[in-house]
Each structure stands twice: as structure tokens, then as C-alpha cells.
CSV table of C-alpha atoms in Angstrom, one decimal:
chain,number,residue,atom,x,y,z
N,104,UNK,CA,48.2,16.5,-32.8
N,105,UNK,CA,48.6,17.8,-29.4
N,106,UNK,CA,47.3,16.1,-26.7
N,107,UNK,CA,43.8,17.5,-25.5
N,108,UNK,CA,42.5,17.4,-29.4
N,109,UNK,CA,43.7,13.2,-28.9
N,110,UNK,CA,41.5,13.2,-26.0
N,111,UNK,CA,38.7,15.0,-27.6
N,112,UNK,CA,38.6,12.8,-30.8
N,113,UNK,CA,39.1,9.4,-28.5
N,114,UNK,CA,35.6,10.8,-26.6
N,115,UNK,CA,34.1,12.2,-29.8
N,116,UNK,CA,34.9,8.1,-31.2
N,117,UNK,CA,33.8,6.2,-28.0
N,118,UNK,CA,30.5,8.8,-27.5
N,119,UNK,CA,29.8,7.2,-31.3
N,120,UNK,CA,30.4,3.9,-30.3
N,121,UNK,CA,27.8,4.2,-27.3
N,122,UNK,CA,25.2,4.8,-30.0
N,123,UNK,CA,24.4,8.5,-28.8
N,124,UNK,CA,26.5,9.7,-31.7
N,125,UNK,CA,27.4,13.5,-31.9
N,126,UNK,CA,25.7,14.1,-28.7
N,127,UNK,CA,27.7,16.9,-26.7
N,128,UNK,CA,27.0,15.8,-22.8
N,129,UNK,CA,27.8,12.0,-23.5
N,130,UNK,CA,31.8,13.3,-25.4
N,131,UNK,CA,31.7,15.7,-22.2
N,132,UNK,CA,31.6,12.8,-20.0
N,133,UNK,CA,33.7,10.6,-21.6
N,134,UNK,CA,36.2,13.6,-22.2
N,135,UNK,CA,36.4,14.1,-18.2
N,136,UNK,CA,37.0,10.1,-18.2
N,137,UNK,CA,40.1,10.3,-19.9
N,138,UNK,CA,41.1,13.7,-18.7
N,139,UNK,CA,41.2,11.6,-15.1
N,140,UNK,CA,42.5,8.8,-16.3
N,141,UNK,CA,45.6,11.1,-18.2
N,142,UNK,CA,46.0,12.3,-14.1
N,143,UNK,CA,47.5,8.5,-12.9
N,144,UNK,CA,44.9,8.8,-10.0
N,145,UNK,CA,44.8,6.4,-7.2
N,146,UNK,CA,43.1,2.9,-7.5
N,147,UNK,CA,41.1,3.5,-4.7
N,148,UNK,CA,39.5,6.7,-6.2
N,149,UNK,CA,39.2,4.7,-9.6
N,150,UNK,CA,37.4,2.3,-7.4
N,151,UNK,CA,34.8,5.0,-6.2
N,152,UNK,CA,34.1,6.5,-9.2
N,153,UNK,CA,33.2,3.0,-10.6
N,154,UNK,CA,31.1,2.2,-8.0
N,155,UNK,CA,29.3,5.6,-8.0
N,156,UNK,CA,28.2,4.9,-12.0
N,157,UNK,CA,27.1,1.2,-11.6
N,158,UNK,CA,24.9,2.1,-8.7
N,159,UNK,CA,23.6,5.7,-10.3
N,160,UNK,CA,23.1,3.3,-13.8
N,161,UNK,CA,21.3,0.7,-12.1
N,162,UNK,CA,18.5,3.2,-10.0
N,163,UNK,CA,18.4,5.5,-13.2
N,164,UNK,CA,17.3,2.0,-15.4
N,165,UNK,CA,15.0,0.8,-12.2
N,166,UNK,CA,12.9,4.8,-12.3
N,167,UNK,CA,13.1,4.9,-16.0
N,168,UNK,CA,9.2,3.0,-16.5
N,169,UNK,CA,8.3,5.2,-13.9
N,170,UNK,CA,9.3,8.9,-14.6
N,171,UNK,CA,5.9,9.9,-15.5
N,172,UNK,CA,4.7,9.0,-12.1
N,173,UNK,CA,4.8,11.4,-8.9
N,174,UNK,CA,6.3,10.1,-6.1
N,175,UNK,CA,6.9,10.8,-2.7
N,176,UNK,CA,9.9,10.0,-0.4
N,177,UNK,CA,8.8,9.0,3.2
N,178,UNK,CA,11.9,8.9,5.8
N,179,UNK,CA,11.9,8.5,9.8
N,180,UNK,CA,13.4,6.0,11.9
N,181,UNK,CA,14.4,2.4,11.4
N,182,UNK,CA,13.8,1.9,15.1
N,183,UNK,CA,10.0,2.7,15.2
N,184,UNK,CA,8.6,-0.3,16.2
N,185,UNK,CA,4.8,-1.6,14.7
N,186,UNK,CA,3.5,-0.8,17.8
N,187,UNK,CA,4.6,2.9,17.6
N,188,UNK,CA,1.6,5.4,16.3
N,189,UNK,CA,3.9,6.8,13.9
N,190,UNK,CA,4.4,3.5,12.3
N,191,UNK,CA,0.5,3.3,11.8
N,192,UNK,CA,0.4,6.9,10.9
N,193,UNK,CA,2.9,6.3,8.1
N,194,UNK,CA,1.3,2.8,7.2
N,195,UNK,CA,-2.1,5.2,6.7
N,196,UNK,CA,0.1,8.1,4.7
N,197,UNK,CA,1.1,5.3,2.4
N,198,UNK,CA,-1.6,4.0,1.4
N,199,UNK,CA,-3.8,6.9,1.2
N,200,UNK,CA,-1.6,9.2,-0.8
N,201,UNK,CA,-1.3,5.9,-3.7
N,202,UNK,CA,-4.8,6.3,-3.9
N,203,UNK,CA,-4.5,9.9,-5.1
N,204,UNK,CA,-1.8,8.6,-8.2
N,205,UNK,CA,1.5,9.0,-5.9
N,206,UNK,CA,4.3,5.9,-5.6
N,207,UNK,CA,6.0,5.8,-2.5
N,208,UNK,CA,9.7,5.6,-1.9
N,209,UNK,CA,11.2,4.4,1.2
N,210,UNK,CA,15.4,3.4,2.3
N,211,UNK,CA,13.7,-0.4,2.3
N,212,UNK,CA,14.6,-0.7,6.1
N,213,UNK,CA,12.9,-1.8,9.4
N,214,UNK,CA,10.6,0.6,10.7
N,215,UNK,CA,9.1,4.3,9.2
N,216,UNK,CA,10.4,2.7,5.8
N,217,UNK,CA,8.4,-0.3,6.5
N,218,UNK,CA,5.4,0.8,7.2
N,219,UNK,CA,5.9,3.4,4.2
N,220,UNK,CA,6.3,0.3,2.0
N,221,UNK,CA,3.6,-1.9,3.6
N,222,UNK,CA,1.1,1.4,3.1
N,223,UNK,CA,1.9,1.6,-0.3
N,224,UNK,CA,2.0,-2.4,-1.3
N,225,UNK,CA,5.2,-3.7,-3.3
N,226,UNK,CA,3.2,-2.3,-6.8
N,227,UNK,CA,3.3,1.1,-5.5
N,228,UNK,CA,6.8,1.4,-3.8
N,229,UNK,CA,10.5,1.5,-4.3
N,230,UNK,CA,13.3,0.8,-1.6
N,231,UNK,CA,16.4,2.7,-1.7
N,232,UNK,CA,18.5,0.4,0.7
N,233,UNK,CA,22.2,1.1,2.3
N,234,UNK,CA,24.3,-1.4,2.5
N,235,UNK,CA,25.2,-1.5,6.2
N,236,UNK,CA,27.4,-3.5,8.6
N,237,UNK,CA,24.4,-3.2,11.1
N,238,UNK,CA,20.4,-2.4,11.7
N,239,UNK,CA,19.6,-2.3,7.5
N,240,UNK,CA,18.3,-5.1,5.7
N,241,UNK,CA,15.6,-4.8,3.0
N,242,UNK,CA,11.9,-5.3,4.8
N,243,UNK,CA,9.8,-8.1,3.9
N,244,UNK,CA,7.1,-5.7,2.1
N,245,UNK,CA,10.0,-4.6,-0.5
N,246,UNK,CA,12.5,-7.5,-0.5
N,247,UNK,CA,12.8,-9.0,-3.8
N,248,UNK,CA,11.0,-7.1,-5.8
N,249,UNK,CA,12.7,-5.1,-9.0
N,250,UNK,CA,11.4,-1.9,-7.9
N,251,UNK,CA,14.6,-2.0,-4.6
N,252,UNK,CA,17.7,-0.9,-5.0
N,253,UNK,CA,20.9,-1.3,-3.2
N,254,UNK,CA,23.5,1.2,-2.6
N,255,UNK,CA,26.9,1.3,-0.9
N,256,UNK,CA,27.5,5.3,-0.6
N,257,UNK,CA,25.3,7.3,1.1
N,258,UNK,CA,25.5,10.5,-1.3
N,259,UNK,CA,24.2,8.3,-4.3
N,260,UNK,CA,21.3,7.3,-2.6
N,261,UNK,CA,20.4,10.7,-1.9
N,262,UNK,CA,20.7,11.8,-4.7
N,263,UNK,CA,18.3,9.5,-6.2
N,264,UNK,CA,15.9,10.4,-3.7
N,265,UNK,CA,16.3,13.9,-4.5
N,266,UNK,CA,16.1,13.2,-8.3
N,267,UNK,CA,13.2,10.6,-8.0
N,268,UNK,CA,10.6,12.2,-6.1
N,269,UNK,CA,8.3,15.1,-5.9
N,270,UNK,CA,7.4,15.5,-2.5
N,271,UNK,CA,9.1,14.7,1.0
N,272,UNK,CA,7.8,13.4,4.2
N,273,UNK,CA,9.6,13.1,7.5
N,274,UNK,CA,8.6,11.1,10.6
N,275,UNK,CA,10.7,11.1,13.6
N,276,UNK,CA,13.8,9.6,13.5
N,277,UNK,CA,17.8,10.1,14.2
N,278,UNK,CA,20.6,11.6,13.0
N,279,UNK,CA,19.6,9.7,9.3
N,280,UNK,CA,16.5,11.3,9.4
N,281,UNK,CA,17.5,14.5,10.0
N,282,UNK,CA,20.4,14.8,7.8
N,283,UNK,CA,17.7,14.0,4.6
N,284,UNK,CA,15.5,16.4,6.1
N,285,UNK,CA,18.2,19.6,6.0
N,286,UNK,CA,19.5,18.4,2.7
N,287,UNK,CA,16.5,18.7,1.3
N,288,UNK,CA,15.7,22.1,3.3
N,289,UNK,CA,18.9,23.5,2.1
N,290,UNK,CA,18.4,22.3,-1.6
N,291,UNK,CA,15.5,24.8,-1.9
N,292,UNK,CA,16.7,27.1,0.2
N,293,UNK,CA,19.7,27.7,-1.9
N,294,UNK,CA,17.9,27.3,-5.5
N,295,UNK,CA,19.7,24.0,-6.1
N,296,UNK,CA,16.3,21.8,-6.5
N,297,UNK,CA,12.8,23.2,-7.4
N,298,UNK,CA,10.5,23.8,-4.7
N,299,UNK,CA,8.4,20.9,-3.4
N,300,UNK,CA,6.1,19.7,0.1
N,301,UNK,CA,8.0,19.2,2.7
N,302,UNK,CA,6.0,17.5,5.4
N,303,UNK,CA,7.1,16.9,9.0
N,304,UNK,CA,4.4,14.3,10.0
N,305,UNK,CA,4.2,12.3,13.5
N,306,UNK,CA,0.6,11.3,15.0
N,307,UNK,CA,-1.8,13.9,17.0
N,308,UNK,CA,-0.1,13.2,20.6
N,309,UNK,CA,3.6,13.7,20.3
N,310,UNK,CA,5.5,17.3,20.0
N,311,UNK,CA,8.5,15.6,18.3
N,312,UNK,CA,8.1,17.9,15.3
N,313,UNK,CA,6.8,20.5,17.4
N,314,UNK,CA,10.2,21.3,19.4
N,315,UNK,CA,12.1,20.8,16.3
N,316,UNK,CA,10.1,23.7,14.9
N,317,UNK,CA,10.5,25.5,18.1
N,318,UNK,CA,14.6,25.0,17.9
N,319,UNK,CA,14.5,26.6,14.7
N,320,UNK,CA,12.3,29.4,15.4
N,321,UNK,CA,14.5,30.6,19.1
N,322,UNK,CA,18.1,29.5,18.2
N,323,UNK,CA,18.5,29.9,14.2
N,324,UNK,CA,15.6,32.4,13.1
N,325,UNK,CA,15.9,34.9,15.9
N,326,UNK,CA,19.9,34.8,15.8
N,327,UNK,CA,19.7,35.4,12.0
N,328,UNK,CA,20.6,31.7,10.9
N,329,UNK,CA,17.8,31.6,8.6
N,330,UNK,CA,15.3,34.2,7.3
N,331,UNK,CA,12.1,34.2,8.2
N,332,UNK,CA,10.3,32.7,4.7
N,333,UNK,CA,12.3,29.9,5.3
N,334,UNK,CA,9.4,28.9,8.1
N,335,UNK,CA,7.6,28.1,4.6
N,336,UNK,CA,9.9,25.6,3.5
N,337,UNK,CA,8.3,22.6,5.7
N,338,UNK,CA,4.6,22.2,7.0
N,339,UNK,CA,4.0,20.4,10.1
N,340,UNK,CA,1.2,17.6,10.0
N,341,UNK,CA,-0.4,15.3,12.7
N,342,UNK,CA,-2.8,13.4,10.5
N,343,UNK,CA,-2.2,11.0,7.7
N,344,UNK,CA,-4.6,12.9,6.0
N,345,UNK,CA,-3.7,16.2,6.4
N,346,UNK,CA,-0.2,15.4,5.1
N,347,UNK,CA,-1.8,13.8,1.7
N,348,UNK,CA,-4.2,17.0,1.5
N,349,UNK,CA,-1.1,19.1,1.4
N,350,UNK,CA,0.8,17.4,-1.3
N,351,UNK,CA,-2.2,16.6,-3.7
């Protein structure tokens, strides 16, 4: 028996002892797991790869009650203080987009994602937290609860965003915020996820949406970066209101 129909037979056997029996994906994955494994590699990748399935097994088993359920993912900065109008503003959104059947999911942080989780109230929400050496802790409104989530690589929580949600609002934020922000932009731009709302929301007195709109209008639409129906791939909103109206 050579050695790649070993492999196959040793997947086709543990893909059976799994319970999923002749089920093609699950031999396919654990075919790739021994097909690495047959490659020596490093502990430190073995390491990663472990990780990365724990923490994608544990969100997948946390949104399986809740797949039937739309949600929407609210990001923005963890720096926004209560006081701040876009904290209220995303406290409002919250709240009044559960109302029309939506969950909310936040990062579980200070700040937008507070407020996004206060809005919504702990049976509403998720929290998708990071495990940081700094500034991220899960808030008080989603701490505890079995509906949060903590992860140590940044790509796996994005990708359960991605997977879990149905809509995406943005508040003003940092580098964080705008990096979910073009992932998501350039997901549908490229055809790799369906389309969906893309809300840029921050209250009726700031521009902070505004000029970002305006930077992609002079510097990548007129110099070709972009084509011009990708203008229709976010809305801009300055009500809590609006921002629901859109997405229901």
C-alpha cells in the first residue's frame, strides 16, 4: 500500500470514528491533518494550528443556537468614552435595531463595543474579545455571560465576525476599526462574501465619516484605485435610526 492510500484510509477510519461517517469534507480535513503531520513541521506551527481550531470550535458551538437569528456587528473605538455622542448614538443603534429581531455583536471591549452591548442587553449580544497585553478586557454589560468569546489571533476573530453576522456598522475608531471596516469592503468587493449593509455611523455633528468618504472619493476613486460602484458598498448615517432603517 503506498503511502497516500495509508493516509487516506487512516482519515476515511478517524472521519468514522468522529461519528460523521463517509462524509467527504470531514476525511478531507483529517486527510490535510496527516498530510502536515507526514511534513515534520515545526512545533510552533503545530501550536498555531491547534489554537486556531479550539478557538474556531468554541465560537462555532457558542453561534450554533443562534444561526437562525440576524445579527449585526457594531465596531468603533475602545477609547470612546460614555460621555462621547457616539457612544450614546451606538447605545441607541443597539437597542433599537434588537427591537426589529437583530442580535448585536460587539469585540466585548471598553467603549463603541460597550455601549453596542449595553444597547442591546446581555440577551441580545455576543462579545468577540482579543486577548491583549493592554486596553481589552471584556465590559461589564457582556462579562460572564456564555454568549462571549475569547480569542488570541486576530484573523479568527474576524473571521467569525464575518461568518456570524449579516450586517456591519462602523463608528469612529483607529487603526482596529478601520482594518474591519476594508476587510469587510474588500470581501464584497472581490466576491469573497455576499453582499450586505455596510453602515458608517457617527452622530449628526461630527464629519469623521464624512472626510473618510471624501479620502476615498479624491485620492482612490479619481486615481482609479476603486471603481466608481464601489461608492455603493457603504452608506453613511448620522442617526441611530437612519442606520436601523437601512438594514431592516
Amino acid at each position: 500500500m503506498d503511502k497516500e492510500t495509508e493516509l487516506f484510509d487512516r482519515a476515511k477510519a478517524i472521519a468514522q470514528l468522529s461519528g460523521f461517517g463517509a462524509h467527504a469534507p470531514t476525511e478531507e480535513l483529517f486527510l490535510a491533518v496527516l498530510r502536515w503531520l507526514e511534513e515534520k513541521p515545526e512545533v510552533q506551527d503545530v501550536n498555531l494550528i491547534k489554537i486556531t481550531i479550539k478557538e474556531l470550535r468554541r465560537a462555532f458551538k457558542m453561534f450554533a443556537p443562534f444561526r437562525d437569528v440576524r445579527k449585526v456587528a457594531i465596531f468603533g473605538s475602545a477609547r470612546t468614552s460614555p460621555e462621547d455622542e457616539n457612544y450614546r448614538i451606538t447605545e441607541e443603534f443597539s437597542k433599537l435595531i434588537t427591537q426589529v429581531g437583530f442580535m448585536v455583536i460587539t469585540g466585548a471591549g471598553p467603549g463603541i463595543m460597550e455601549a453596542g452591548n449595553k444597547g442591546a442587553g446581555p440577551e441580545m449580544s455576543f462579545g468577540l474579545n482579543i486577548k491583549l497585553p493592554f486596553e481589552q478586557s471584556a465590559n461589564v454589560h457582556i462579562s460572564g455571560s456564555p454568549k462571549l468569546c475569547s480569542f488570541r489571533y486576530f484573523f479568527n476573530r474576524k473571521l467569525t465576525f464575518v461568518k456570524e453576522s449579516d450586517a456591519t456598522v462602523l463608528l469612529p475608531g483607529g487603526f482596529g476599526t478601520h482594518d474591519e471596516a476594508c476587510e469587510m469592503l474588500t470581501l464584497i468587493q472581490t466576491g469573497r462574501s455576499a453582499p450586505r449593509p455596510i453602515i458608517l455611523l457617527n452622530h449628526p455633528k461630527e464629519t469623521y465619516w464624512l472626510k473618510w468618504k471624501e479620502f476615498v472619493q479624491t485620492s482612490m476613486l479619481e486615481d482609479g484605485y476603486i471603481s466608481p460602484s464601489d461608492l455603493s458598498l457603504f452608506q453613511v448615517c448620522v442617526t441611530a435610526q437612519e442606520a436601523v432603517d437601512v438594514i431592516a
